[in-house]
PDB file of C-alpha atoms in Angstrom:
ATOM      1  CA  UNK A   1      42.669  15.974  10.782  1.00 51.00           C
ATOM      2  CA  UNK A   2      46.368  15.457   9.972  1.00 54.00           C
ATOM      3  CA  UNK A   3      47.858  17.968   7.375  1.00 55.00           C
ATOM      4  CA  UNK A   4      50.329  16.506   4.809  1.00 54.00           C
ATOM      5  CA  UNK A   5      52.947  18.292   2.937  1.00 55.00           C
ATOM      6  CA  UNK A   6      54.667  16.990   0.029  1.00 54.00           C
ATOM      7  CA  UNK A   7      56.735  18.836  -2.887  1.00 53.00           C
ATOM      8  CA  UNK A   8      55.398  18.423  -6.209  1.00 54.00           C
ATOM      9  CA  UNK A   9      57.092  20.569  -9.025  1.00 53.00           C
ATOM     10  CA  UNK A  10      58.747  23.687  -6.808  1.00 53.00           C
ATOM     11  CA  UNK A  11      56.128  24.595  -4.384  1.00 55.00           C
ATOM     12  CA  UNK A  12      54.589  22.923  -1.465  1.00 62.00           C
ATOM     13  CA  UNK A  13      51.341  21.274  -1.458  1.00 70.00           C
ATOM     14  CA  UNK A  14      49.013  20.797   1.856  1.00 81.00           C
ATOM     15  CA  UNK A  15      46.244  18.460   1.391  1.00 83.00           C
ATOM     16  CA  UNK A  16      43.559  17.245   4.096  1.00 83.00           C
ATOM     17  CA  UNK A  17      43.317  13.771   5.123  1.00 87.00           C
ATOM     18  CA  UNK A  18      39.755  12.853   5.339  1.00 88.00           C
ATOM     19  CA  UNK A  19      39.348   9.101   6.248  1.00 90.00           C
ATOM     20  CA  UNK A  20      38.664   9.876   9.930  1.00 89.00           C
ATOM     21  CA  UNK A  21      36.368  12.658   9.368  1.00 91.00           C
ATOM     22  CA  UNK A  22      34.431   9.712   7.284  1.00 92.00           C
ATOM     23  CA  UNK A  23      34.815   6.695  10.153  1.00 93.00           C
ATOM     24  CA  UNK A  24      33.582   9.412  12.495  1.00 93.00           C
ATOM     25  CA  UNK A  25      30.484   9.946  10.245  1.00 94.00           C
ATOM     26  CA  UNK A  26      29.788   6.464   9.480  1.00 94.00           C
ATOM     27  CA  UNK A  27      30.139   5.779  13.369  1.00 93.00           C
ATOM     28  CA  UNK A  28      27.832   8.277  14.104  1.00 93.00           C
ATOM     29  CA  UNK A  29      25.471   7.589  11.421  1.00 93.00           C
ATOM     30  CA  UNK A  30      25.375   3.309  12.553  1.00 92.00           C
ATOM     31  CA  UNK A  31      24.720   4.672  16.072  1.00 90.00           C
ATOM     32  CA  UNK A  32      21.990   6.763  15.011  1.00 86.00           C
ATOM     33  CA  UNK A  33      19.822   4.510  13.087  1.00 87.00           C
ATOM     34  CA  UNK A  34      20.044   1.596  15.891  1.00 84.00           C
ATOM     35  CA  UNK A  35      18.699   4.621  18.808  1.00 81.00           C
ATOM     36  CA  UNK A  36      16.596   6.222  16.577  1.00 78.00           C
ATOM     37  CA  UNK A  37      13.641   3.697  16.746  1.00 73.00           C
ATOM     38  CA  UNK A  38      14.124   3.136  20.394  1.00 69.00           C
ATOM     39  CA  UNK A  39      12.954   6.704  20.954  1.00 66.00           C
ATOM     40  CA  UNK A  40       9.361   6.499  19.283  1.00 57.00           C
ATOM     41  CA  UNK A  41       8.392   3.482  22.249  1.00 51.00           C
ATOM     42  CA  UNK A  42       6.636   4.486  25.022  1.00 48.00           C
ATOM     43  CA  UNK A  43       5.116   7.559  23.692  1.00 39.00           C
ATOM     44  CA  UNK A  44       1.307   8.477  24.059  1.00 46.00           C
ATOM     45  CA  UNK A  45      -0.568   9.662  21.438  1.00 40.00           C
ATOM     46  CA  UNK A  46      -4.207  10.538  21.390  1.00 44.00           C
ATOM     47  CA  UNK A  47      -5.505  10.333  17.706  1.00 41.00           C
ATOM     48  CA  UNK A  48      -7.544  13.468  16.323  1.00 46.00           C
ATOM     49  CA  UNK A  49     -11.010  12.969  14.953  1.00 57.00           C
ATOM     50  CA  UNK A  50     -11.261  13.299  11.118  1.00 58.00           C
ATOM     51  CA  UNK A  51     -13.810  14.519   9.302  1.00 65.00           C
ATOM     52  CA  UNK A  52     -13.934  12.962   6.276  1.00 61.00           C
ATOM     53  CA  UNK A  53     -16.525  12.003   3.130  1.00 60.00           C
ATOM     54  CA  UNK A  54     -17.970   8.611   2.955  1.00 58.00           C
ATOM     55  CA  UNK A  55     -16.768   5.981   0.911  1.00 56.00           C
ATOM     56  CA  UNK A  56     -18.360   3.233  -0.506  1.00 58.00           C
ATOM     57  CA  UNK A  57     -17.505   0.055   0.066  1.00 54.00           C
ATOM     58  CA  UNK A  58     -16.976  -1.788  -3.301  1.00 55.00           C
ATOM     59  CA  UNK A  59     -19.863  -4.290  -4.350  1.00 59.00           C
ATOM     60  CA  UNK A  60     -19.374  -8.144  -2.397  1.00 67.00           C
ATOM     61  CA  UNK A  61     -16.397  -7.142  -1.176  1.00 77.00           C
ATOM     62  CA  UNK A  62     -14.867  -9.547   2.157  1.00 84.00           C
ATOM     63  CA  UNK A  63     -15.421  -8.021   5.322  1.00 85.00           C
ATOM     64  CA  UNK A  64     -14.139  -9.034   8.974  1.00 87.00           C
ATOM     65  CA  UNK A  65     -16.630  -7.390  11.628  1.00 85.00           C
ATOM     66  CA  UNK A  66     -15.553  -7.271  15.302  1.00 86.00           C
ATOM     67  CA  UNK A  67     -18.030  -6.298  17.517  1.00 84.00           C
ATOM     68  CA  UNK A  68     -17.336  -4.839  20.857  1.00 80.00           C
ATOM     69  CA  UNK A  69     -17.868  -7.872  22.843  1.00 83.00           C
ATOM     70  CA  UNK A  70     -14.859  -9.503  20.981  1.00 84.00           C
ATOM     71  CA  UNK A  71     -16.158 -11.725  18.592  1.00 85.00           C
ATOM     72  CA  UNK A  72     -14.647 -11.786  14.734  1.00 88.00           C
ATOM     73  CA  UNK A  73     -17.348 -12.373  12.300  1.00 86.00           C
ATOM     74  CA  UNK A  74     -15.929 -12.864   8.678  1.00 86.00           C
ATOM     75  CA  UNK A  75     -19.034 -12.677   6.434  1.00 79.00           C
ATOM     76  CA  UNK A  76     -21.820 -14.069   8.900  1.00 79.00           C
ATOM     77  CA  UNK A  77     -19.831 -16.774  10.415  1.00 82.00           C
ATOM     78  CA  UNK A  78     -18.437 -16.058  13.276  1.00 85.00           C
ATOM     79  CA  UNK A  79     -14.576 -17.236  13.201  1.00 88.00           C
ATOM     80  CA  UNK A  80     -13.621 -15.685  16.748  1.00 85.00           C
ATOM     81  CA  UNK A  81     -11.726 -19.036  17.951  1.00 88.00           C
ATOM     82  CA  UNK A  82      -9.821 -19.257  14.228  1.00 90.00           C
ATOM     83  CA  UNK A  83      -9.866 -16.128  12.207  1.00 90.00           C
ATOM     84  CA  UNK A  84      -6.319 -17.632  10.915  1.00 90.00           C
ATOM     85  CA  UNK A  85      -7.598 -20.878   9.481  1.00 90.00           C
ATOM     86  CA  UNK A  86     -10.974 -19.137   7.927  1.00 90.00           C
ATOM     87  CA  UNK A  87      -8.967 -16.485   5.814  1.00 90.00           C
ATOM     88  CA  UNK A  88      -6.469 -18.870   4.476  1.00 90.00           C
ATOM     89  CA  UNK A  89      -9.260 -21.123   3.678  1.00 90.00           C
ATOM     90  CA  UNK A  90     -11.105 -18.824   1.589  1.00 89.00           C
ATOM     91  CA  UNK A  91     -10.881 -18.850  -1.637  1.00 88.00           C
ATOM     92  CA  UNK A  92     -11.332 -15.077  -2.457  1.00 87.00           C
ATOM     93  CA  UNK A  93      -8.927 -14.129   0.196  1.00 87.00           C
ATOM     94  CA  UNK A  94      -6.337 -15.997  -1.562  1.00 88.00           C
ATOM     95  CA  UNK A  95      -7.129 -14.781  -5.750  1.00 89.00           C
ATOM     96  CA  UNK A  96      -8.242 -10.822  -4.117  1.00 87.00           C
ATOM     97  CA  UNK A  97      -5.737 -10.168  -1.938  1.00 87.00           C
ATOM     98  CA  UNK A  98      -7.810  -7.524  -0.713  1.00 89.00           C
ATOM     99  CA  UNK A  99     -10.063  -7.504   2.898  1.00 89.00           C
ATOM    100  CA  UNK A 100     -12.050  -4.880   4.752  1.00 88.00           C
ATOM    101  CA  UNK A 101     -11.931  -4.702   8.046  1.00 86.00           C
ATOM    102  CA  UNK A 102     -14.965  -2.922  10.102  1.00 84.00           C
ATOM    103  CA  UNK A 103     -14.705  -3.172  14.138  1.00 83.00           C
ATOM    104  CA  UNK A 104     -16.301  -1.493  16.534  1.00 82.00           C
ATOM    105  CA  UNK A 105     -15.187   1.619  18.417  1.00 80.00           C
ATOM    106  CA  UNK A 106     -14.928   0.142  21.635  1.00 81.00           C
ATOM    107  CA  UNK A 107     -13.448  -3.133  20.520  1.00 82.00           C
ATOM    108  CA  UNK A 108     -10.125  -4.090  22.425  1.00 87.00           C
ATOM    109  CA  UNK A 109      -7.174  -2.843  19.976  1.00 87.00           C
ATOM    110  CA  UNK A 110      -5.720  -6.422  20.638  1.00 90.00           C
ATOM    111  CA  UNK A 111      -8.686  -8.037  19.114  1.00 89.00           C
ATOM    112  CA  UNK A 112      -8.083  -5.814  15.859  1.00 88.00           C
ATOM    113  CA  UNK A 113      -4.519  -6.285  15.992  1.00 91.00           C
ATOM    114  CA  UNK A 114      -5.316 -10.314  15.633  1.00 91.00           C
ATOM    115  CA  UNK A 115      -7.451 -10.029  12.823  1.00 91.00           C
ATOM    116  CA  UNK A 116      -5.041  -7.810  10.728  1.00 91.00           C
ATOM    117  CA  UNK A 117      -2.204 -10.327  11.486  1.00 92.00           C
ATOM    118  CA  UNK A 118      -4.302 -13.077  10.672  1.00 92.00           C
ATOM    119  CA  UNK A 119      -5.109 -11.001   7.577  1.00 91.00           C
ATOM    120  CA  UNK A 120      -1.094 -10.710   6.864  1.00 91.00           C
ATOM    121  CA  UNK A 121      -0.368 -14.382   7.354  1.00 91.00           C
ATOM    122  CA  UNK A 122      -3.203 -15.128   4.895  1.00 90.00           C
ATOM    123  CA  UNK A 123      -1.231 -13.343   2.122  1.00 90.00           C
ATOM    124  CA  UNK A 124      -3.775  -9.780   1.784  1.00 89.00           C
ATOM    125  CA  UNK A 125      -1.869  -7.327   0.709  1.00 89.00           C
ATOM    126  CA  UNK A 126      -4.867  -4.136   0.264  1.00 87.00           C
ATOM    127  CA  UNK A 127      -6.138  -4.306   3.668  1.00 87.00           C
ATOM    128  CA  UNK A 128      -8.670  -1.661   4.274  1.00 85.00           C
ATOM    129  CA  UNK A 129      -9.711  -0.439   8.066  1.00 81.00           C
ATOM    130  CA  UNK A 130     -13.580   1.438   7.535  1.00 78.00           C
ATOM    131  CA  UNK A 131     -15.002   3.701   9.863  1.00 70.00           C
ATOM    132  CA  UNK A 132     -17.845   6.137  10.287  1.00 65.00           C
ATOM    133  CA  UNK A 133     -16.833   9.082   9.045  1.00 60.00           C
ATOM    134  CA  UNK A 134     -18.405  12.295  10.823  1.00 56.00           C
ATOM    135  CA  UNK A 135     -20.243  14.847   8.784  1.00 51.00           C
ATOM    136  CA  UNK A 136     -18.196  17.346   6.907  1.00 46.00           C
ATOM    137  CA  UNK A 137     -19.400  20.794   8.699  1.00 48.00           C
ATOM    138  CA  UNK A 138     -19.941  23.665   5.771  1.00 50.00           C
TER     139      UNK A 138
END
């Protein structure tokens, strides 16, 4: 940081020049936020179990089942080779915005991961993953 020195009435005057203190920190700051989400890939996480209270699903509400053995039921139809084309078909999908998805436990994460993209490109914006809760212990 360069030091100035000027004469203003009779004394002297020494004031700080802070631009490069600020293009350091703005450098530094750029070069943080482009290696900061680099960092969180590659990292294994095993997810705690929750205990939790169960919650109701609300009354004829749309639900997306995927059962272990990889098929996507929406309803009772089974829409495993076009989950995309059923939900933006549906009428309710497109006025509710709003879709439940229950899959099984050992269902393939890629499997889920379809049907909540599907779900996405379909316009839901309240999408809703349900589980079975265990039993609160007292």
């Amino acid at each position: 940081m360069a030091l100035s020195t000027g004469k203003r009435g009779g004394g002297s005057l020494r004031e700080i020049n802070v631009t490069p203190l600020v293009d350091v920190m703005l450098v530094l700051l750029i070069v943080f936020m482009v290696t900061a989400p680099m960092l969180t890939t590659g990292l294994h996480i095993e997810l705690p179990e929750v205990q939790a209270t169960n919650t109701p699903i609300k009354v004829a509400k749309l639900v997306v089942s995927i059962t272990k053995d990889e098929h996507i039921l929406f309803g009772e139809d089974d829409v495993t080779a076009d989950i995309e084309k059923a939900l933006l078909q549906n009428a309710r999908v497109q006025k509710e915005h709003e879709l439940y998805i229950r899959a099984d436990k050992d269902a393939r994460y890629g499997v889920v991961a379809r049907a909540v993209a599907a779900a996405r490109v379909a316009g839901v914006t309240s999408l809703n993953l349900l589980v079975d809760p265990e039993e609160m212990k007292p």
